XYZ file of C-alpha atoms in Angstrom:
519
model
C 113.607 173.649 -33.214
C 115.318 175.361 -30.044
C 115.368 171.851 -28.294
C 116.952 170.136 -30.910
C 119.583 172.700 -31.259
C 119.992 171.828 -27.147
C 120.864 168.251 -28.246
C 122.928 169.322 -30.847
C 124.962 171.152 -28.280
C 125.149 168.429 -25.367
C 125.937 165.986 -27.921
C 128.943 168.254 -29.125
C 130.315 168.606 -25.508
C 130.285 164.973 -24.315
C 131.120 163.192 -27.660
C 132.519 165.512 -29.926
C 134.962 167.051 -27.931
C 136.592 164.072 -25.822
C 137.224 162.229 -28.855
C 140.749 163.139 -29.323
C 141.679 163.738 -25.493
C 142.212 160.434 -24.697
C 144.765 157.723 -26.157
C 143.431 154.609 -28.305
C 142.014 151.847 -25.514
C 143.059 148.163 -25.507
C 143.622 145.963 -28.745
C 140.027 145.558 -29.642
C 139.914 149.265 -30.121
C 142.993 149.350 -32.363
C 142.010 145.898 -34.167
C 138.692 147.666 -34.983
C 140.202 150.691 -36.624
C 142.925 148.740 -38.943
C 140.383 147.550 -41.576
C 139.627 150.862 -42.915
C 143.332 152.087 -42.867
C 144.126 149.416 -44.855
C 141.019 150.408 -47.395
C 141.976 153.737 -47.942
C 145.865 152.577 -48.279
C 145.077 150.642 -51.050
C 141.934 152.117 -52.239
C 139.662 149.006 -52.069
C 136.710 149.028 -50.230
C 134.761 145.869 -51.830
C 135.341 144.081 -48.897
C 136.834 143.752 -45.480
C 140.676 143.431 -45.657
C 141.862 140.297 -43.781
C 138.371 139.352 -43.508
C 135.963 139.575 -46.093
C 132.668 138.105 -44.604
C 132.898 140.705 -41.855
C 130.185 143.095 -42.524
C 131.407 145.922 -43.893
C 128.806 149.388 -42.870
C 131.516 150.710 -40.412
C 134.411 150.191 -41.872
C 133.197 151.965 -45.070
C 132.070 154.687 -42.543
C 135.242 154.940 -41.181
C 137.458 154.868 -44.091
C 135.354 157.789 -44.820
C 135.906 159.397 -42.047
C 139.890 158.661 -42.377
C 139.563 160.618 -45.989
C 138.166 163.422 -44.651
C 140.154 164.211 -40.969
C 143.353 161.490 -41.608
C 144.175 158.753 -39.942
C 143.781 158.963 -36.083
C 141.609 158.767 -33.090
C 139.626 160.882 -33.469
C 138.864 160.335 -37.399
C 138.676 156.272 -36.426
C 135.818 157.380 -33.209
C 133.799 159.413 -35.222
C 131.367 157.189 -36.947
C 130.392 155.670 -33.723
C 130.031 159.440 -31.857
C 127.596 160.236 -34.575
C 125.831 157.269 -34.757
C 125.083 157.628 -30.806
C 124.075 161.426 -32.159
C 121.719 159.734 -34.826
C 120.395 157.338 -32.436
C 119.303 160.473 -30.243
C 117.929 162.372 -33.338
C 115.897 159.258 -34.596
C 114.536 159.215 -30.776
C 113.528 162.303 -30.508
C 111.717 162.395 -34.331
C 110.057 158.888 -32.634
C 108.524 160.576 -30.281
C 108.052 164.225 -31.878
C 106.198 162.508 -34.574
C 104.109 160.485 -32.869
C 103.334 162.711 -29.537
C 103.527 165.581 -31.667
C 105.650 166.887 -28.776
C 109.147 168.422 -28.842
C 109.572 168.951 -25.575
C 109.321 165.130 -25.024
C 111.373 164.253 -27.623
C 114.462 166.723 -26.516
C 114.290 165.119 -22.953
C 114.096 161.770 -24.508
C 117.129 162.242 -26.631
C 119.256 164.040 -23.840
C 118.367 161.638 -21.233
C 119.707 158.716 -23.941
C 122.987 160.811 -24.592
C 123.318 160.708 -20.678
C 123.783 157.130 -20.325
C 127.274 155.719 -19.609
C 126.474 153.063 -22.126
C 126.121 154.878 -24.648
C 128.974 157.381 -23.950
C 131.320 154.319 -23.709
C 130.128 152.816 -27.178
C 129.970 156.126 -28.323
C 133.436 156.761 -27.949
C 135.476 154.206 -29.193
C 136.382 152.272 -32.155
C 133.888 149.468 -32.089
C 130.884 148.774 -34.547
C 128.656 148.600 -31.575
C 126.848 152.258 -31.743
C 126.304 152.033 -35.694
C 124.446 148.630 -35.491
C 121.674 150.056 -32.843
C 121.350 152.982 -34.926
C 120.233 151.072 -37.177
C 118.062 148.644 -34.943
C 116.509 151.371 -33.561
C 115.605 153.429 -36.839
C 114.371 150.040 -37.663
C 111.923 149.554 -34.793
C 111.024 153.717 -34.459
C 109.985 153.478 -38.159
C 107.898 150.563 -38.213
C 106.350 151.348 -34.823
C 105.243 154.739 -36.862
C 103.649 152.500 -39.741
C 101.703 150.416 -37.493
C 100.043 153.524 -35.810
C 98.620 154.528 -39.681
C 95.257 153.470 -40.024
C 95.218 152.622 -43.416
C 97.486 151.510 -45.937
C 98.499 155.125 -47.625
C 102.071 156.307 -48.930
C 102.768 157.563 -46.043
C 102.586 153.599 -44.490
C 104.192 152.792 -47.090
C 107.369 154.986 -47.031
C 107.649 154.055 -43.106
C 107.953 150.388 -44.312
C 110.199 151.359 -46.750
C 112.615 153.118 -44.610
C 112.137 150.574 -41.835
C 113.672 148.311 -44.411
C 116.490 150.019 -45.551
C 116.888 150.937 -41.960
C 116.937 146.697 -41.418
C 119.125 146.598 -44.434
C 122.062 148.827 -42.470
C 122.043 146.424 -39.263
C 122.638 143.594 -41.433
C 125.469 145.703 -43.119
C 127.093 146.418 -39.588
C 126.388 143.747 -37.727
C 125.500 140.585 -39.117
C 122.206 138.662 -40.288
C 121.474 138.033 -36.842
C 121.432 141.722 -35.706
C 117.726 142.002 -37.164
C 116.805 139.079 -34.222
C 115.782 140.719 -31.036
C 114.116 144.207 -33.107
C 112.287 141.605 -35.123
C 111.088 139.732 -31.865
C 110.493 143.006 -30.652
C 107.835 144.055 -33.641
C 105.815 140.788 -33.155
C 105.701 141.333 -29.646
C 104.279 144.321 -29.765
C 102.070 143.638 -32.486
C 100.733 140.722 -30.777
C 100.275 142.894 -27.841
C 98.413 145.824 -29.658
C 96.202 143.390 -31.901
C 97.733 144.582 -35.424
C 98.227 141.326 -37.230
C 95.980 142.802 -40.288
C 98.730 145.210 -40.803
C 101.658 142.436 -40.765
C 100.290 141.232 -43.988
C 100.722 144.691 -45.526
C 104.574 145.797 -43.998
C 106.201 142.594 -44.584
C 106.358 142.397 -48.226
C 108.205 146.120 -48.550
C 109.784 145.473 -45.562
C 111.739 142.921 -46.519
C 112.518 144.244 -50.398
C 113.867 147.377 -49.187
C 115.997 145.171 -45.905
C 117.301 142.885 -48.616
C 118.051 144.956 -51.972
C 120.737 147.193 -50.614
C 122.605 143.800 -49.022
C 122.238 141.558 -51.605
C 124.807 142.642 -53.653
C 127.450 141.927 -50.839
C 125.861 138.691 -50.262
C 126.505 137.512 -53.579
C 130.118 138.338 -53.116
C 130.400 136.105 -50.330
C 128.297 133.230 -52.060
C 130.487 133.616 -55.662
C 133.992 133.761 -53.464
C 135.371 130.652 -50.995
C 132.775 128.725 -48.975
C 134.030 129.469 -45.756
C 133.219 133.290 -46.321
C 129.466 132.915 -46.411
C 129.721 130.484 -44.007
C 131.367 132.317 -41.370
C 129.219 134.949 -41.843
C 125.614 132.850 -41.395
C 127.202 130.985 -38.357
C 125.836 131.993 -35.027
C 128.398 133.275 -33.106
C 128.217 132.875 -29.683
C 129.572 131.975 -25.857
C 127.481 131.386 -23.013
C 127.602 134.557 -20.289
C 126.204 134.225 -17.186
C 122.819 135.486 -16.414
C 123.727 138.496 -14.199
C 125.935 139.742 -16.404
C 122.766 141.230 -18.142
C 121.642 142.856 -15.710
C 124.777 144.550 -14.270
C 125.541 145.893 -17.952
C 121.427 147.471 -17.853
C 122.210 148.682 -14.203
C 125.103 150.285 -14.668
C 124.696 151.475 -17.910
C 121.904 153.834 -16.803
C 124.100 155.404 -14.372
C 123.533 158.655 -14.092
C 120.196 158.950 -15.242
C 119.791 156.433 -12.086
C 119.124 159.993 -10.330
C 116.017 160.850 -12.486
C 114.101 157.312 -12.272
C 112.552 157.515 -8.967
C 110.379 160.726 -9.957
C 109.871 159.244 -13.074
C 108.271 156.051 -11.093
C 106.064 158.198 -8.900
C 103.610 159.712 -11.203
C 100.523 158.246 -9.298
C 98.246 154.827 -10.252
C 95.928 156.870 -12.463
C 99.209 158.634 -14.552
C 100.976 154.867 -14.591
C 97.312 153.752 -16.314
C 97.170 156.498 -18.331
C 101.221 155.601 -19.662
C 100.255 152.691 -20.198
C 97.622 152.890 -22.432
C 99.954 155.404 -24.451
C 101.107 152.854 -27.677
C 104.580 154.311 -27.507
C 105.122 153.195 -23.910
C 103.686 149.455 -24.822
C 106.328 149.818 -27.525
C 109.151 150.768 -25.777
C 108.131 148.822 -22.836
C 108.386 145.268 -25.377
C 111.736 146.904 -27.008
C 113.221 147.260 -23.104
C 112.138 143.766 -21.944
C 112.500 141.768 -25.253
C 116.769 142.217 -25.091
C 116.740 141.392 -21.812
C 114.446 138.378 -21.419
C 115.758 137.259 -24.371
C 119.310 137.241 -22.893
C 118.197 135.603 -19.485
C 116.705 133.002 -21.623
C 119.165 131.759 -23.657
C 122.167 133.614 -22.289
C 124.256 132.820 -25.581
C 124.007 136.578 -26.925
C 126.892 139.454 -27.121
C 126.201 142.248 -23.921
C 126.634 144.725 -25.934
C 123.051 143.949 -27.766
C 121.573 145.268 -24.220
C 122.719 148.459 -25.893
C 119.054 148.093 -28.025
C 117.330 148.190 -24.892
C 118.403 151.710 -23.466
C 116.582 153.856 -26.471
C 113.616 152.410 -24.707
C 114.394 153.098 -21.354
C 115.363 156.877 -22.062
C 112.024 157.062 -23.774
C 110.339 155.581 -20.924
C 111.940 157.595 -18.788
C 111.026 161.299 -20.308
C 107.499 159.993 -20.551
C 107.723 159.272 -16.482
C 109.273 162.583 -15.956
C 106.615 164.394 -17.965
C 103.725 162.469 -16.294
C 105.588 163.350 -12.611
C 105.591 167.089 -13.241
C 101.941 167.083 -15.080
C 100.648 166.312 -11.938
C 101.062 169.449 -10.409
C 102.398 168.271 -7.301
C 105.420 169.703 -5.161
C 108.084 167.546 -7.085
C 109.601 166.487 -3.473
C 111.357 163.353 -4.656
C 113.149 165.125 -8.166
C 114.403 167.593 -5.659
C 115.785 165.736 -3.371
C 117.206 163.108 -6.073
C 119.154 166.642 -7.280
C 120.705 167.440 -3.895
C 121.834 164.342 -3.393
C 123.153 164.121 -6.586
C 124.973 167.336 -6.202
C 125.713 166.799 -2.431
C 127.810 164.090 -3.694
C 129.969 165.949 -6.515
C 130.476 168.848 -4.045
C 131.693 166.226 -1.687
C 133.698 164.676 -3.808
C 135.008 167.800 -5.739
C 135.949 168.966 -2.669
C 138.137 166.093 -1.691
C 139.868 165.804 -4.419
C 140.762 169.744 -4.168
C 142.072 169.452 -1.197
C 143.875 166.106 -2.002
C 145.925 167.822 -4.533
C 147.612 169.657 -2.196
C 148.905 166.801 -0.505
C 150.816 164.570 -2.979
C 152.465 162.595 -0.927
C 149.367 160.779 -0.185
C 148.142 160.271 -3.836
C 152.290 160.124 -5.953
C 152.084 156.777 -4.851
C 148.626 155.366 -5.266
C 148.433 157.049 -9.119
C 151.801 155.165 -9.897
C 149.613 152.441 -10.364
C 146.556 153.751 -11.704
C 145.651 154.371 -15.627
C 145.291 158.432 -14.867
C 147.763 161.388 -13.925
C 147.866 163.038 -10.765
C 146.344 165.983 -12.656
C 142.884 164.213 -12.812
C 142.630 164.512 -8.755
C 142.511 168.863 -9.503
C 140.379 168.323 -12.776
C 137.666 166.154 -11.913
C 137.342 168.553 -8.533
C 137.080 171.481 -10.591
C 134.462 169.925 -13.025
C 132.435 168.594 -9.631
C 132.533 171.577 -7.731
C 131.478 173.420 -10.524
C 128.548 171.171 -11.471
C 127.368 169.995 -7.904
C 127.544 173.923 -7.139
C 125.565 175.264 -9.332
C 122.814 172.489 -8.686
C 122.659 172.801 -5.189
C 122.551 176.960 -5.899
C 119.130 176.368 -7.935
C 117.527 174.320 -5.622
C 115.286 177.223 -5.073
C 114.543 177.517 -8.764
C 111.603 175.825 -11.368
C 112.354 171.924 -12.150
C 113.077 172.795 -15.730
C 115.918 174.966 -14.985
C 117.801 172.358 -12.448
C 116.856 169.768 -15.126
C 118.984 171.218 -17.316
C 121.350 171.750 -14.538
C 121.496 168.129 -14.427
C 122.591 167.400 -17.612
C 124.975 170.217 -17.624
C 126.480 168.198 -14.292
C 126.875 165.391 -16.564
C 127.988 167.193 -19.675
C 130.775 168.597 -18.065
C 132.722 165.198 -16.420
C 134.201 163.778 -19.602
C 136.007 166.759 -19.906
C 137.878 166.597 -16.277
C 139.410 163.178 -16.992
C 139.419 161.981 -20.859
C 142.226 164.055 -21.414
C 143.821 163.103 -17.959
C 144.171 159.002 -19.035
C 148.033 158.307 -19.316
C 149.352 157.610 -23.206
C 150.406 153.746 -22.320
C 148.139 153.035 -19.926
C 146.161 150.290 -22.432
C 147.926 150.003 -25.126
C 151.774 151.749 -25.706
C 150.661 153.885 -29.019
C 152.798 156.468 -28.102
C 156.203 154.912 -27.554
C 155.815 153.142 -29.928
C 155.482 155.914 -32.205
C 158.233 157.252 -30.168
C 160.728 154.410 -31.888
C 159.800 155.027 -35.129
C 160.720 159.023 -34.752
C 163.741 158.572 -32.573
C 165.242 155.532 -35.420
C 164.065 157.328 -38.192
C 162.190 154.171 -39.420
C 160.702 154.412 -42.779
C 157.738 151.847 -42.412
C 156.915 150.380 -46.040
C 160.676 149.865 -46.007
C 160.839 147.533 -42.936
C 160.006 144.440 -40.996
C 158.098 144.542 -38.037
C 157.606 141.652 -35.194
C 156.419 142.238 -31.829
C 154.376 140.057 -29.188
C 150.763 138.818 -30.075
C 148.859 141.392 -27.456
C 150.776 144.783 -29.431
C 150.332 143.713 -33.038
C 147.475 145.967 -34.299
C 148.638 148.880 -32.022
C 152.068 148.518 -34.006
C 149.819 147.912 -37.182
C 148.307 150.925 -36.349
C 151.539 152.467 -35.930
C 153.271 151.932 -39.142
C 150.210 150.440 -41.270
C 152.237 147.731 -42.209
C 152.271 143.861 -41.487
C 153.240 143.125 -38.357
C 154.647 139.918 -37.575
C 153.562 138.088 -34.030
C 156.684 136.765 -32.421
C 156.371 134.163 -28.414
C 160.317 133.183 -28.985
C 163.506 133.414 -30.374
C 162.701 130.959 -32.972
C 159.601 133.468 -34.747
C 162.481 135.613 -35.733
C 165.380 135.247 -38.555
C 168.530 135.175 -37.133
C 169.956 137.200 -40.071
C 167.988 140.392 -41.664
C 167.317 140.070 -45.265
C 167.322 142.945 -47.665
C 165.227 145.185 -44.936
C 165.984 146.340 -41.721
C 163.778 144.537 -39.448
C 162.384 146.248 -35.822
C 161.736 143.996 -33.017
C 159.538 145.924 -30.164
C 159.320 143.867 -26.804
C 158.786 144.330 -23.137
C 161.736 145.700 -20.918
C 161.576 142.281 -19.339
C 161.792 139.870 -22.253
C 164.219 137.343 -22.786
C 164.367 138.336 -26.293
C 166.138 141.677 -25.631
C 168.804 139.207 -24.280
C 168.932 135.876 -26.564
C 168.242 137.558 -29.860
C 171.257 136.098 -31.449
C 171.866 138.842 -34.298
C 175.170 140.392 -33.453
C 174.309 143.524 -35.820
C 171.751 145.177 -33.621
C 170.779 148.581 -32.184
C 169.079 148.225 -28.559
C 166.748 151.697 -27.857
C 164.937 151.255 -24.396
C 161.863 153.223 -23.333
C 159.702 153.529 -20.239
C 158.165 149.951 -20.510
C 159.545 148.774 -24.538
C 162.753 148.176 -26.187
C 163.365 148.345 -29.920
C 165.825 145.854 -31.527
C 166.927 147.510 -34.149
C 168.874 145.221 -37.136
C 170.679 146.190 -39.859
C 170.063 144.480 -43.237
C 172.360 141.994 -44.160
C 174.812 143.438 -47.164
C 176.623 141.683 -50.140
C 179.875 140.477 -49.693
């Protein structure tokens, strides 16, 4: 149990903590995190407000979350921070379970957490991390029933739960979320010779995937005909091909460092691996997304996100086999220095660069960070690439978890170091509705199409989308109505209400207008 209290504690430094350090990023992010504000405002949660054949998993997770810590960042990141921390937990039982080894399954679910990928999904607004959850407790679970021999309870439940587990992805991210894992099962059934056991884990498989949704679905099919069929359409654009593969490549980054001594465990280990059924499995759940992608090249990137569970698993397995040779570990040593060669370096320069601002003042004018990041990220390096380099004398296990201490400890020199309107202007705009003492459920709100659900977000009101002069009423009505543009729109200039209150900020103006009044 010590090992999974180590995950518990990496995942609380690079998830938990940056959550709140950094402001709200781009309108996707904000658009994402409206639905369930707008649930708990008006305390319905039947379906998605504004769009009710949107599945609804996440935003009921969310809302949740927006009961219990408010509404704000962090309250609107947290489901998909703990769904990355779920993913890593239903890893590591994968493999603990079936390897009987916890070891294994720690290193599996650490090197996952590592990932850039899944730090990204994992901490922002977007459904993305809840619907591989769910993929993945879908796959680990039925990969566990089709190891059981015979058809016993214990088959059974792992059906079961593979089902309900199916029954979640559908909630979160559509009918077609079930596509690749479900390629993914006949694969590797095909591969391993189990089509005797298909007969007996499709029939609760698809009970237990289809009770727990069915309720919803009939919603859709008893309200307007365009709900249920916007939710069965296929959506999707053509990407090009390498797109793929950059998204794979750099979303292993750092854990980059670790895959070349997980690759040189000898022939005879690699034959051994691959005889292993969980490596066949997550060797089909690693290609599957990926060919599948190449193939047809009409899917979202972000289902590549199913593929890295796999590839952390696959990796841990390498990086057990590497050190169970008993060799001198040459090439995971000198992947370490290099890797901490290279945050000294760079920790170093960026120490030093601090105390020179006349050469960085004017590059960071135009970059999303403050100066401040230069002195925190070379703090964070040196202290990380340090105290690598210092252990290179030591055992592999200790500079392993060196490593991922290296890693931990990098979200926290520059999350908190993003400026507050670098993506989206949250906080001047919150800054207008302070300084004009704007009571929100009493007003009208219009601002350009790009800013509408960060000003949703702002007031949790309707927002109205203005391009022109014409989008707005030339006289107020019986509420004051707010009009927040750029500093350089024409607006601020031909708004033709003469009873108006101009309040300028750093990159926004306000338009303040009185209501009209009875004569």
């Amino acid at each position: 149990m010590k090992y999974f209290g180590w995950i518990f504690l990496f995942f609380i430094v690079m998830f938990i903590i940056p959550l709140a350090s950094r402001p709200m990023i781009g309108p996707e992010e904000f658009a994402e995190a409206l639905p369930a504000m707008d649930m708990v405002k008006n305390s319905y949660y039947a379906v998605v407000p504004r769009a009710p054949e949107t599945p609804p998993m996440t935003h009921w997770v969310t809302a949740a979350s927006y009961n219990l810590f408010g509404i704000n960042s962090f309250a609107a990141r947290l489901p998909s921070a703990l769904a990355a921390g779920l993913t890593a937990i239903l890893i590591a039982l994968l493999v603990q379970q079936h390897l009987r080894d916890e070891k294994l399954a720690a290193l599996s679910a650490t090197v996952y957490l590592s990932l850039l990928a899944v730090f990204f999904y994992g901490t922002v607004t977007l459904p993305v991390m809840f619907t591989v959850m769910a993929m993945a407790g879908s796959l680990g679970t039925i990969f566990l029933a089709l190891q059981e021999v015979k058809f016993n309870r214990r088959k059974f439940l792992l059906c079961v739960l593979s089902g309900l587990f199916a029954s979640l992805a559908i909630l979160s991210g559509g009918i077609y979320s079930l596509l690749i894992p479900v390629i993914t099962a006949l694969v590797y059934i095909a591969i391993s010779g189990k089509w005797k056991d298909l007969l007996f884990i499709t029939l609760p498989f698809l009970i237990c995937a289809a009770a727990p949704v069915l309720p919803w679905i009939l919603q859709l099919a008893l309200g307007p005909a365009e709900m249920l069929n916007e939710f069965l359409r296929f959506k999707s654009s053509p990407t090009p091909w390498y797109n793929y593969l950059l998204v794979i490549i750099a979303g292993l980054f750092p854990v980059w460092i670790l895959i070349p001594a997980s690759l040189m465990t000898g022939k005879d280990s690699w034959k051994r691996l691959f005889n292993q059924p969980l490596c066949k499995f997550a060797c089909c759940a690693a290609a599957v997304p990926l060919v599948y992608a190449l193939a047809f090249r009409n899917t979202e990137l972000w289902t590549m996100q199913i593929a890295f569970p796999a590839l952390a698993i696959l990796t841990a397995l390498g990086l057990q086999a590497y050190f169970n040779t008993g060799g001198h570990h040459r090439s995971f040593d000198w992947m370490l220095n290099l890797w901490a060669t290279l945050l000294v370096l760079t920790g170093l320069a960026e120490v030093i660069l601090w105390f020179f601002p006349r050469f960085y003042e004017p590059v960071f004018a135009q970059l999303p960070f403050k100066p401040v990041i230069l002195l925190s990220l070379g703090v964070v390096s040196l202290l990380g690439g340090g105290t690598l380099l210092y252990s290179r004398r030591g055992n592999w296990r200790s500079r392993l978890y060196l490593f991922f201490f290296s890693v931990a400890i990098l979200p926290l020199g520059f999350s908190w170091s993003i400026k507050e309107n670098t993506f989206m202007p949250e906080a001047e705009f919150r800054m207008f509705i302070e300084v004009l003492d704007i009571i929100p459920e009493k007003s009208t709100f219009y601002t350009g199409e790009k800013y509408v659900p960060v000003l949703q977000w702002c007031t949790g009101e309707k927002v109205n989308s203005i391009s022109c002069v014409s989008d707005i009423p030339s006289e107020a009505g019986s509420k004051p109505v707010y009009v927040i543009v750029e500093n350089d729109s024409v607006l601020i200039k031909k708004f033709p209400a003469a009873n108006k209150q101009i309040i300028s900020g750093r990159n926004f103006s306000c338009i303040a207008i009185a209501p009209a009044t009875d004569k």
